[in-house]
CSV table of C-alpha atoms and ligand atoms in Angstrom, one decimal:
chain,number,residue,atom,x,y,z
A,1464,MET,CA,4.5,35.7,15.3
A,1465,ASN,CA,6.7,34.1,12.4
A,1466,THR,CA,7.8,35.5,9.5
A,1467,PRO,CA,7.5,33.3,6.2
A,1468,VAL,CA,11.4,32.0,5.5
A,1469,GLU,CA,12.8,32.8,1.9
A,1470,GLY,CA,14.8,30.1,0.3
A,1471,PHE,CA,14.4,27.4,2.7
A,1472,SER,CA,15.8,24.6,0.9
A,1473,LYS,CA,19.3,26.5,-0.3
A,1474,LEU,CA,19.4,26.4,3.3
A,1475,SER,CA,22.5,24.3,4.6
A,1476,LYS,CA,21.1,21.3,6.8
A,1477,ALA,CA,22.4,22.8,9.8
A,1478,GLU,CA,20.9,25.8,8.9
A,1479,LYS,CA,17.7,24.1,8.8
A,1480,ILE,CA,17.9,22.3,11.5
A,1481,ASP,CA,18.7,26.0,13.4
A,1482,TRP,CA,15.5,27.6,11.8
A,1483,ILE,CA,13.0,25.3,12.5
A,1484,ALA,CA,14.3,24.8,16.0
A,1485,THR,CA,14.4,28.1,17.3
A,1486,HIS,CA,11.0,29.2,15.8
A,1487,PHE,CA,8.9,26.3,16.4
A,1488,THR,CA,10.1,24.7,19.7
A,1489,LYS,CA,10.3,25.4,22.7
A,1490,ASN,CA,13.3,24.3,23.5
A,1491,PRO,CA,15.9,24.5,20.4
A,1492,GLU,CA,18.7,23.4,21.6
A,1493,LYS,CA,17.0,19.7,22.8
A,1494,SER,CA,14.8,19.8,19.7
A,1495,MET,CA,18.5,20.0,17.7
A,1496,GLN,CA,19.6,17.5,19.3
A,1497,LEU,CA,17.0,14.8,18.9
A,1498,LEU,CA,17.1,15.7,15.1
A,1499,GLN,CA,20.5,14.7,14.8
A,1500,GLN,CA,20.2,11.8,17.3
A,1501,TYR,CA,18.3,9.9,14.7
A,1502,TRP,CA,21.1,10.5,11.6
A,1503,ASN,CA,23.0,8.1,10.2
A,1504,THR,CA,26.2,7.0,11.9
A,1505,ASP,CA,27.2,6.2,8.3
A,1506,ALA,CA,27.6,9.7,6.6
A,1507,GLU,CA,27.0,7.8,3.7
A,1508,VAL,CA,23.8,5.9,4.3
A,1509,GLN,CA,22.8,9.6,5.5
A,1510,LYS,CA,23.5,10.9,2.4
A,1511,LEU,CA,21.6,9.0,1.0
A,1512,HIS,CA,18.2,9.4,3.1
A,1513,ASP,CA,19.3,13.4,3.1
A,1514,GLU,CA,18.4,13.1,-1.3
A,1515,PHE,CA,15.4,10.6,-1.1
A,1516,ILE,CA,13.4,14.3,-0.2
A,1517,GLU,CA,14.0,18.0,-0.2
A,1518,ASN,CA,14.3,19.9,2.9
A,1519,THR,CA,15.5,16.3,4.7
A,1520,VAL,CA,16.9,17.0,8.5
A,1521,SER,CA,16.5,13.9,10.2
A,1522,ASN,CA,15.3,10.6,9.8
A,1523,TYR,CA,11.6,9.1,10.9
A,1524,TYR,CA,12.0,5.7,12.2
A,1525,LEU,CA,9.8,2.7,12.0
A,1526,PRO,CA,10.1,-0.6,13.5
A,1527,PHE,CA,11.2,-3.4,10.7
A,1528,ALA,CA,10.1,-6.8,11.5
A,1529,ILE,CA,9.7,-10.3,10.5
A,1530,ALA,CA,6.5,-12.2,10.4
A,1531,PRO,CA,8.0,-15.9,10.0
A,1532,ASN,CA,6.7,-19.2,8.9
A,1533,PHE,CA,4.2,-18.4,5.3
A,1534,LEU,CA,3.5,-21.3,3.7
A,1535,ILE,CA,3.1,-20.0,0.0
A,1536,ASN,CA,2.5,-22.2,-3.0
A,1537,GLY,CA,4.8,-24.5,-0.8
A,1538,THR,CA,7.6,-22.6,0.2
A,1539,LEU,CA,8.3,-20.9,3.4
A,1540,HIS,CA,8.6,-17.5,3.3
A,1541,ALA,CA,9.7,-14.6,6.0
A,1542,ILE,CA,7.7,-11.7,5.7
A,1543,PRO,CA,9.7,-8.4,6.4
A,1544,MET,CA,7.1,-5.5,7.7
A,1545,ALA,CA,7.3,-2.1,8.3
A,1546,ILE,CA,4.6,-0.6,10.8
A,1547,GLU,CA,3.9,1.1,14.3
A,1548,GLU,CA,0.8,-0.6,15.7
A,1549,SER,CA,1.6,-3.1,17.8
A,1550,SER,CA,-0.4,-6.0,17.2
A,1551,VAL,CA,0.0,-6.3,13.8
A,1552,VAL,CA,3.2,-8.7,13.3
A,1553,ALA,CA,1.8,-11.0,16.0
A,1554,ALA,CA,-1.6,-11.1,14.0
A,1555,ALA,CA,0.5,-12.1,11.0
A,1556,SER,CA,2.8,-14.4,12.4
A,1557,LYS,CA,-0.4,-16.3,14.2
A,1558,ALA,CA,-2.4,-16.0,11.6
A,1559,ALA,CA,0.9,-17.7,9.3
A,1560,LYS,CA,1.5,-20.6,12.1
A,1561,PHE,CA,-2.5,-20.9,11.5
A,1562,TRP,CA,-2.2,-22.0,7.7
A,1563,LEU,CA,1.1,-23.9,7.9
A,1564,ASN,CA,-0.3,-26.8,9.5
A,1565,ARG,CA,-3.5,-26.9,6.8
A,1566,GLY,CA,-1.8,-26.5,3.6
A,1567,GLY,CA,-0.6,-23.1,3.5
A,1568,PHE,CA,-1.8,-20.0,1.2
A,1569,GLN,CA,-2.3,-20.6,-2.8
A,1570,THR,CA,-1.7,-17.3,-4.8
A,1571,LYS,CA,-2.6,-16.3,-8.6
A,1572,ILE,CA,-1.8,-13.2,-10.5
A,1573,ILE,CA,-5.0,-12.6,-12.5
A,1574,GLY,CA,-3.8,-9.5,-14.6
A,1575,THR,CA,-0.7,-7.5,-14.9
A,1576,GLU,CA,-2.0,-4.5,-16.6
A,1577,LYS,CA,-0.9,-0.7,-15.5
A,1578,VAL,CA,-3.1,2.4,-16.6
A,1579,GLY,CA,-2.3,5.9,-17.9
A,1580,GLN,CA,-4.6,8.7,-19.5
A,1581,VAL,CA,-4.2,11.8,-21.2
A,1582,HIS,CA,-7.3,14.1,-20.1
A,1583,PHE,CA,-8.3,16.6,-23.2
A,1584,ILE,CA,-10.8,19.1,-24.7
A,1585,PHE,CA,-11.7,19.1,-28.2
A,1586,ASN,CA,-13.9,21.3,-29.9
A,1587,GLY,CA,-15.6,20.2,-32.2
A,1588,ASP,CA,-17.2,16.7,-33.9
A,1589,PHE,CA,-16.3,13.4,-32.4
A,1590,ASN,CA,-16.6,11.3,-35.6
A,1591,LYS,CA,-14.1,13.6,-37.3
A,1592,LEU,CA,-11.9,13.0,-34.0
A,1593,LYS,CA,-12.5,9.1,-33.9
A,1594,ASP,CA,-11.0,9.1,-37.5
A,1595,PHE,CA,-8.2,11.1,-36.9
A,1596,PHE,CA,-7.8,9.0,-34.1
A,1597,GLY,CA,-7.5,6.0,-36.0
A,1598,ASN,CA,-4.9,7.2,-38.3
A,1599,ILE,CA,-2.9,9.2,-36.3
A,1600,LYS,CA,-2.5,5.7,-33.7
A,1601,PRO,CA,0.7,4.2,-34.8
A,1602,ASP,CA,2.4,7.6,-34.3
A,1603,PHE,CA,1.7,7.2,-30.6
A,1604,PHE,CA,3.6,4.2,-30.8
A,1605,SER,CA,6.5,5.0,-33.3
A,1606,ASP,CA,6.7,9.0,-31.8
A,1607,SER,CA,7.5,7.2,-28.5
A,1608,SER,CA,9.8,4.4,-29.4
A,1609,SER,CA,13.0,5.8,-27.3
A,1610,ILE,CA,10.9,5.8,-24.2
A,1611,THR,CA,9.5,2.3,-24.8
A,1612,GLN,CA,12.6,0.5,-26.7
A,1613,ASN,CA,14.6,-0.8,-23.6
A,1614,MET,CA,10.8,-2.3,-22.0
A,1615,GLN,CA,9.8,-3.2,-25.0
A,1616,LYS,CA,13.1,-5.7,-25.4
A,1617,ARG,CA,12.1,-6.8,-21.8
A,1618,GLY,CA,9.2,-8.2,-23.1
A,1619,GLY,CA,6.6,-5.1,-21.7
A,1620,GLY,CA,5.5,-1.6,-23.3
A,1621,ILE,CA,2.4,0.4,-24.4
A,1622,LYS,CA,-0.7,-2.4,-24.6
A,1623,ASN,CA,-3.4,-0.5,-26.3
A,1624,ILE,CA,-4.5,3.0,-26.7
A,1625,GLU,CA,-7.9,3.8,-26.7
A,1626,LEU,CA,-9.9,7.0,-27.3
A,1627,ARG,CA,-12.8,7.6,-24.9
A,1628,ASP,CA,-15.3,10.2,-24.9
A,1629,LEU,CA,-16.3,11.4,-22.0
A,1630,SER,CA,-18.4,14.3,-23.4
A,1631,ASP,CA,-21.4,13.8,-21.8
A,1632,LYS,CA,-19.9,14.2,-18.2
A,1633,VAL,CA,-17.2,17.2,-18.7
A,1634,ASP,CA,-18.0,19.6,-21.9
A,1635,ASN,CA,-15.9,18.2,-24.8
A,1636,TYR,CA,-13.6,16.2,-22.9
A,1637,TYR,CA,-12.0,13.2,-24.5
A,1638,GLN,CA,-9.1,10.9,-23.2
A,1639,LEU,CA,-7.0,8.9,-24.3
A,1640,HIS,CA,-6.9,5.9,-21.9
A,1641,CYS,CA,-4.0,3.9,-22.4
A,1642,THR,CA,-2.5,0.3,-20.9
A,1643,PHE,CA,0.7,-0.9,-20.2
A,1644,GLU,CA,2.8,-3.6,-19.2
A,1645,THR,CA,5.7,-2.6,-16.8
A,1646,LEU,CA,7.4,-6.3,-15.8
A,1647,ASP,CA,9.1,-5.8,-12.7
A,1648,ALA,CA,8.9,-2.0,-12.8
A,1649,MET,CA,6.2,0.0,-10.4
A,1650,GLY,CA,6.3,1.9,-14.0
A,1651,ALA,CA,5.2,5.1,-12.8
A,1652,ASN,CA,7.7,7.3,-14.8
A,1653,PHE,CA,7.8,5.1,-17.5
A,1654,ILE,CA,3.9,5.5,-18.1
A,1655,ASN,CA,4.2,9.4,-17.5
A,1656,SER,CA,7.2,9.8,-19.8
A,1657,CYS,CA,4.9,7.7,-22.4
A,1658,LEU,CA,1.5,10.0,-21.8
A,1659,GLU,CA,3.7,13.2,-22.1
A,1660,GLN,CA,5.0,12.1,-25.3
A,1661,PHE,CA,1.3,10.9,-26.4
A,1662,ALA,CA,0.0,14.3,-25.7
A,1663,LYS,CA,2.8,15.9,-27.5
A,1664,THR,CA,2.3,13.8,-30.8
A,1665,LEU,CA,-1.6,14.3,-30.3
A,1666,LYS,CA,-1.3,18.3,-29.8
A,1667,GLN,CA,1.2,18.3,-33.0
A,1668,LYS,CA,-1.1,16.0,-35.4
A,1669,ALA,CA,-4.2,17.8,-34.8
A,1670,SER,CA,-2.7,21.5,-35.6
A,1671,SER,CA,-1.7,19.8,-38.8
A,1672,ASN,CA,-5.1,18.1,-39.7
A,1673,PRO,CA,-6.5,19.0,-43.2
A,1674,ASP,CA,-9.8,17.7,-42.3
A,1675,PHE,CA,-10.0,19.8,-38.9
A,1676,THR,CA,-11.4,23.4,-38.5
A,1677,PRO,CA,-9.3,26.3,-37.2
A,1678,GLU,CA,-11.3,25.2,-33.6
A,1679,GLU,CA,-10.6,21.3,-33.8
A,1680,LYS,CA,-7.0,22.1,-34.6
A,1681,GLU,CA,-6.8,23.5,-31.0
A,1682,ILE,CA,-6.4,20.4,-29.1
A,1683,GLU,CA,-6.1,21.3,-25.2
A,1684,VAL,CA,-4.5,18.6,-23.0
A,1685,VAL,CA,-5.5,19.0,-19.3
A,1686,MET,CA,-3.1,16.3,-18.4
A,1687,SER,CA,-1.5,13.6,-19.1
A,1688,ILE,CA,-0.8,10.7,-15.8
A,1689,LEU,CA,-1.1,7.2,-14.7
A,1690,SER,CA,-3.7,5.9,-13.0
A,1691,ASN,CA,-3.7,4.4,-9.3
A,1692,TYR,CA,-6.7,2.8,-10.2
A,1693,VAL,CA,-5.6,-0.8,-11.7
A,1694,PRO,CA,-8.3,-3.2,-11.4
A,1695,ASN,CA,-6.7,-5.7,-14.1
A,1696,CYS,CA,-3.5,-5.8,-12.5
A,1697,LEU,CA,-5.0,-8.1,-9.6
A,1698,VAL,CA,-3.8,-11.0,-7.8
A,1699,ARG,CA,-5.7,-13.5,-5.5
A,1700,ALA,CA,-4.5,-15.1,-2.5
A,1701,GLU,CA,-6.7,-18.2,-1.0
A,1702,VAL,CA,-6.1,-20.7,2.3
A,1703,SER,CA,-9.1,-23.7,2.8
A,1704,CYS,CA,-9.1,-26.5,5.0
A,1705,PRO,CA,-12.0,-29.0,5.8
A,1706,VAL,CA,-14.7,-27.1,8.3
A,1707,GLU,CA,-13.5,-29.6,11.2
A,1708,THR,CA,-10.1,-28.7,11.2
A,1709,LEU,CA,-10.8,-24.9,12.4
A,1710,ASN,CA,-10.6,-26.2,15.7
A,1711,GLU,CA,-10.4,-23.3,18.1
A,1712,ASP,CA,-10.2,-23.2,22.1
A,1713,ASP,CA,-13.7,-22.2,23.5
A,1714,MET,CA,-15.4,-22.8,20.0
A,1715,LEU,CA,-16.9,-25.8,17.7
A,1716,PRO,CA,-15.6,-25.6,14.3
A,1717,GLU,CA,-18.5,-25.6,12.7
A,1718,GLU,CA,-19.3,-22.3,14.9
A,1719,PHE,CA,-16.2,-20.7,14.3
A,1720,ALA,CA,-16.5,-21.3,10.2
A,1721,LYS,CA,-20.2,-20.0,10.3
A,1722,LYS,CA,-19.1,-16.8,11.8
A,1723,ILE,CA,-16.1,-16.2,10.2
A,1724,VAL,CA,-18.3,-16.5,7.1
A,1725,ARG,CA,-21.0,-14.3,8.9
A,1726,ALA,CA,-18.5,-11.4,9.8
A,1727,VAL,CA,-17.1,-11.5,6.0
A,1728,GLU,CA,-21.0,-11.3,4.9
A,1729,ILE,CA,-21.7,-8.3,6.9
A,1730,ALA,CA,-18.4,-6.7,6.1
A,1731,LYS,CA,-20.1,-6.9,2.2
A,1732,VAL,CA,-22.9,-5.2,2.9
A,1733,GLU,CA,-22.2,-2.3,5.8
A,1734,PRO,CA,-19.7,-0.2,4.6
A,1735,TYR,CA,-19.0,1.5,8.3
A,1736,ARG,CA,-17.8,-2.3,9.3
A,1737,ALA,CA,-16.2,-3.0,5.4
A,1738,VAL,CA,-14.3,0.2,6.3
A,1739,THR,CA,-12.3,-1.4,9.5
A,1740,HIS,CA,-12.4,-4.9,7.9
A,1741,ASN,CA,-10.5,-3.6,5.0
A,1742,LYS,CA,-8.1,-1.2,7.0
A,1743,GLY,CA,-7.0,-4.8,9.7
A,1744,ILE,CA,-6.2,-5.8,5.6
A,1745,MET,CA,-4.6,-2.8,4.8
A,1746,ASN,CA,-2.2,-3.2,8.5
A,1747,GLY,CA,-0.7,-6.6,6.6
A,1748,ILE,CA,-0.7,-4.9,2.8
A,1749,ASP,CA,1.2,-1.3,3.8
A,1750,SER,CA,3.9,-2.8,6.2
A,1751,VAL,CA,4.8,-5.2,3.9
A,1752,ILE,CA,5.2,-2.5,0.8
A,1753,LEU,CA,6.5,0.3,3.2
A,1754,ALA,CA,9.5,-2.5,4.0
A,1755,THR,CA,9.4,-3.4,0.5
A,1756,GLY,CA,10.1,0.4,-0.9
A,1757,ASN,CA,7.0,0.4,-2.7
A,1758,ASP,CA,4.0,2.9,-2.9
A,1759,PHE,CA,1.8,2.6,-0.2
A,1760,ARG,CA,-0.4,5.8,-1.0
A,1761,ALA,CA,-0.7,4.6,-4.6
A,1762,VAL,CA,-1.8,0.8,-3.7
A,1763,GLU,CA,-4.4,2.5,-1.1
A,1764,ALA,CA,-6.2,4.5,-3.2
A,1765,GLY,CA,-6.3,1.8,-5.6
A,1766,ILE,CA,-7.5,-1.1,-3.5
A,1767,HIS,CA,-9.8,1.4,-1.6
A,1768,ALA,CA,-11.5,2.4,-5.1
A,1769,PHE,CA,-11.9,-1.4,-6.5
A,1770,ALA,CA,-13.3,-1.8,-2.9
A,1771,ALA,CA,-16.1,0.3,-4.3
A,1772,LYS,CA,-16.2,-1.1,-7.7
A,1773,ASP,CA,-19.7,-2.4,-7.6
A,1774,GLY,CA,-21.1,1.0,-6.3
A,1775,SER,CA,-21.2,0.3,-2.7
A,1776,TYR,CA,-18.0,0.1,-0.4
A,1777,SER,CA,-17.2,-3.6,0.3
A,1778,SER,CA,-15.1,-6.0,1.9
A,1779,LEU,CA,-12.1,-6.9,-0.4
A,1780,THR,CA,-12.5,-10.9,1.3
A,1781,HIS,CA,-14.7,-13.7,0.2
A,1782,THR,CA,-15.5,-16.8,1.8
A,1783,SER,CA,-17.9,-20.2,1.1
A,1784,ILE,CA,-18.0,-23.4,3.3
A,1785,GLU,CA,-18.9,-25.9,0.5
A,1786,ASN,CA,-18.8,-29.9,0.9
A,1787,GLY,CA,-17.6,-29.3,4.2
A,1788,ILE,CA,-14.3,-27.2,3.0
A,1789,PHE,CA,-14.0,-23.4,4.3
A,1790,LYS,CA,-12.6,-21.1,2.0
A,1791,PHE,CA,-11.1,-17.7,2.4
A,1792,TRP,CA,-9.5,-15.7,-0.4
A,1793,ILE,CA,-9.0,-12.1,-1.1
A,1794,GLU,CA,-8.6,-10.7,-4.5
A,1795,VAL,CA,-6.5,-7.4,-4.6
A,1796,PRO,CA,-5.4,-4.6,-7.1
A,1797,MET,CA,-2.0,-3.3,-6.9
A,1798,ALA,CA,1.0,-2.2,-9.2
A,1799,LEU,CA,4.3,-3.0,-7.6
A,1800,GLY,CA,7.7,-2.5,-8.2
A,1801,THR,CA,10.9,-4.9,-7.3
A,1802,VAL,CA,13.2,-3.0,-9.3
A,1803,GLY,CA,14.2,1.1,-10.0
A,1804,GLY,CA,12.4,3.6,-7.2
A,1805,LEU,CA,13.9,2.9,-3.8
A,1806,THR,CA,14.6,-0.6,-4.3
A,1807,SER,CA,18.1,-0.6,-5.2
A,1808,LEU,CA,18.7,2.2,-3.0
A,1809,HIS,CA,17.5,2.0,0.6
A,1810,PRO,CA,19.8,-0.6,2.1
A,1811,LEU,CA,16.6,-1.9,4.3
A,1812,VAL,CA,14.5,-2.0,1.3
A,1813,ARG,CA,16.9,-4.0,-0.5
A,1814,LEU,CA,17.3,-6.5,2.5
A,1815,ALA,CA,13.8,-6.5,2.9
A,1816,LEU,CA,14.0,-7.9,-0.9
A,1817,GLU,CA,16.5,-10.7,-0.6
A,1818,ILE,CA,14.9,-11.8,2.8
A,1819,LEU,CA,12.0,-12.5,0.1
A,1820,GLN,CA,14.5,-14.0,-1.8
A,1821,ASN,CA,14.2,-11.1,-4.7
A,1822,PRO,CA,10.5,-11.7,-5.7
A,1823,THR,CA,9.6,-10.3,-9.5
A,1824,ALA,CA,7.1,-7.8,-9.4
A,1825,LYS,CA,4.5,-10.4,-9.7
A,1826,GLU,CA,5.9,-12.4,-7.0
A,1827,LEU,CA,5.9,-9.6,-4.6
A,1828,MET,CA,2.0,-8.9,-5.3
A,1829,GLN,CA,1.4,-12.7,-4.3
A,1830,ILE,CA,3.8,-12.0,-0.9
A,1831,VAL,CA,1.5,-8.5,-0.4
A,1832,ALA,CA,-1.8,-9.8,-0.9
A,1833,VAL,CA,-0.7,-13.1,1.5
A,1834,ALA,CA,-0.5,-10.6,4.7
A,1835,GLY,CA,-3.3,-8.7,3.6
A,1836,LEU,CA,-5.4,-12.1,4.0
A,1837,ALA,CA,-3.6,-13.2,6.7
A,1838,GLN,CA,-3.9,-9.7,8.6
A,1839,ASN,CA,-7.8,-10.0,8.2
A,1840,PHE,CA,-7.9,-13.8,9.4
A,1841,ALA,CA,-6.4,-12.6,12.4
A,1842,ALA,CA,-8.6,-9.7,13.1
A,1843,LEU,CA,-11.9,-12.0,12.8
A,1844,ARG,CA,-10.8,-14.6,14.8
A,1845,SER,CA,-10.0,-12.6,17.6
A,1846,LEU,CA,-13.2,-10.2,17.0
A,1847,VAL,CA,-15.3,-13.7,16.4
A,1848,THR,CA,-13.7,-15.7,19.5
A,1849,THR,CA,-12.4,-13.8,22.4
A,1850,GLY,CA,-12.8,-9.7,21.2
A,1851,ILE,CA,-10.2,-8.0,19.9
A,1852,GLN,CA,-8.7,-6.2,23.0
A,1853,LYS,CA,-7.5,-9.5,24.3
A,1854,GLY,CA,-4.4,-9.4,21.9
A,1855,HIS,CA,-4.0,-6.2,21.6
A,1856,MET,CA,-3.8,-4.4,24.8
A,1857,LYS,CA,-1.2,-7.4,25.7
A,1858,MET,CA,0.5,-6.3,22.5
A,1859,HIS,CA,0.2,-2.4,23.7
A,1860,LEU,CA,1.3,-3.1,27.1
A,1861,LEU,CA,5.0,-2.2,26.7
A,1862,ASN,CA,4.0,0.9,24.6
A,1863,MET,CA,2.4,1.7,28.3
A,1864,LEU,CA,4.9,0.9,30.3
A,1865,ASN,CA,7.2,2.6,28.7
A,1866,GLN,CA,5.0,5.8,28.5
A,1867,MET,CA,4.9,5.0,32.6
A,1868,GLY,CA,8.7,5.2,32.5
A,1869,ALA,CA,8.6,1.4,34.1
A,1870,SER,CA,12.5,0.2,34.1
A,1871,GLU,CA,13.5,-2.8,32.4
A,1872,SER,CA,12.6,-5.3,35.3
A,1873,GLU,CA,9.6,-3.9,36.1
A,1874,LYS,CA,8.7,-4.2,32.6
A,1875,LYS,CA,9.8,-8.2,32.8
A,1876,GLN,CA,7.5,-8.7,36.0
A,1877,LEU,CA,4.5,-7.1,34.6
A,1878,VAL,CA,4.6,-8.2,31.4
A,1879,HIS,CA,4.6,-11.8,33.0
A,1880,TYR,CA,1.5,-10.7,35.7
A,1881,PHE,CA,-0.6,-9.8,32.9
A,1882,LYS,CA,-0.3,-12.9,30.5
A,1883,ASN,CA,-3.4,-14.0,33.0
A,1884,GLN,CA,-4.9,-10.3,33.6
A,1885,THR,CA,-6.9,-7.9,31.6
A,1886,VAL,CA,-4.7,-5.1,30.9
A,1887,THR,CA,-6.5,-1.8,31.1
A,1888,ASN,CA,-4.3,1.6,31.4
A,1889,SER,CA,-5.5,1.8,35.1
A,1890,SER,CA,-5.0,-2.2,36.0
A,1891,VAL,CA,-1.4,-1.6,34.3
A,1892,LYS,CA,-1.0,1.7,36.3
A,1893,GLU,CA,-2.0,-0.1,39.7
A,1894,ALA,CA,-0.1,-2.9,39.2
A,1895,LEU,CA,3.3,-0.8,38.4
A,1896,GLN,CA,2.3,1.6,41.3
A,1897,LYS,CA,1.8,-1.6,43.6
A,1898,ILE,CA,5.4,-3.2,42.3
A,1899,GLN,CA,6.9,0.6,42.8
A,1900,SER,CA,6.0,1.0,46.2
A,1901,GLN,CA,7.3,-2.2,47.5
B,2786,MEV,C1,-6.9,-2.8,13.7
B,2786,MEV,O1,-5.9,-1.8,13.8
B,2786,MEV,C2,-7.7,-3.4,12.8
B,2786,MEV,C3,-9.1,-4.2,13.0
B,2786,MEV,O2,-9.7,-3.2,13.7
B,2786,MEV,C4,-9.4,-4.8,12.2
B,2786,MEV,C5,-10.7,-5.5,11.9
B,2786,MEV,O3,-11.5,-4.7,12.9
B,2786,MEV,O4,-11.3,-6.2,11.3
B,2786,MEV,C6,-8.9,-5.3,14.0
């Protein structure tokens, strides 16, 4: 039985590695070697990674790939993606190529508003709270001016502060619901700093408000924090083409278009399907967000809440066929940054942003939305025609062969062989054994 460790974070990296390998792994020598094998050979780069988080003992690699040929608003992009799932980049590239010859992707920003809240308890008369809020509203802005001045100079800052009465949901619960423009920053630190200052101002001013009873003067701030639900920080991406140009191998264009429309209709009304439908979209979205050093958990949480905004979890993509034109689009909220955070620190993130021509946050939102739409199109295209496993298993073939210990020449032969064969675990095993026995 292991005992708890005291002061783990204060141990040196070597000591941490020794401790974890000795106490929790079967072969400590081998485990220590493995952790060190993933260190960067450049000590400075490694130090940078060590300092991103607490208790770093090694680096965890994900493949960093490029999906080329994305025509977005008339400009060609090569999109960097960081993801472990075998078929995602291939699917994105295939969708990009499909739409390259059909006018590409059109995108637009619908809004860029970020949100933060001060949640508090007020024991008293709401009308008095409302009057008090009206009187002190300018103080929220002036008391936080040292935090907001730089952002304001660049055209951003606090957009609005609203008092909301939620006492019908939790006794005596009210909030300051605040909106912000954070330009090219994701804005978490800016927003949270503003909110904590608003909370201080609220408490201070309440405690000295002569119109409040002693109880009313004691406002209890529960918490001050940004919201990752940003329905007004919204981007739209779209593709469209005449139905007759949707030529697919074994299917007439009209049938193909109708099947895609039907697949989206199903995802709109059926949550079990909607979750998987949207998961495919997130394959594209998350991998670009990771590659560009953004917070995929924040984006995931916000997007899924948005997918359920009408009371039932639903598709993030939409389709229509009107006057012979097939249209397929996505609207998704996301708060992204192209300055601050990891964006200037992580060397590969910097390169990913350079590959994307150093986009503004608005431009990155549009690229990410396109990656999500492309991924959904690729998934639906396979699902309604050949089925998903054909492409999936082809991409998974190398993983299987690696797991089975195939040599480079065996892999080459089998990749060629499976171009026209169905890939399953047993068919791959059998084919490998056959080659090995020859
Ligand atoms: C797999 O990662 C994603 C899909 O399941 C998405 C979908 O079903 O639409 C293929």
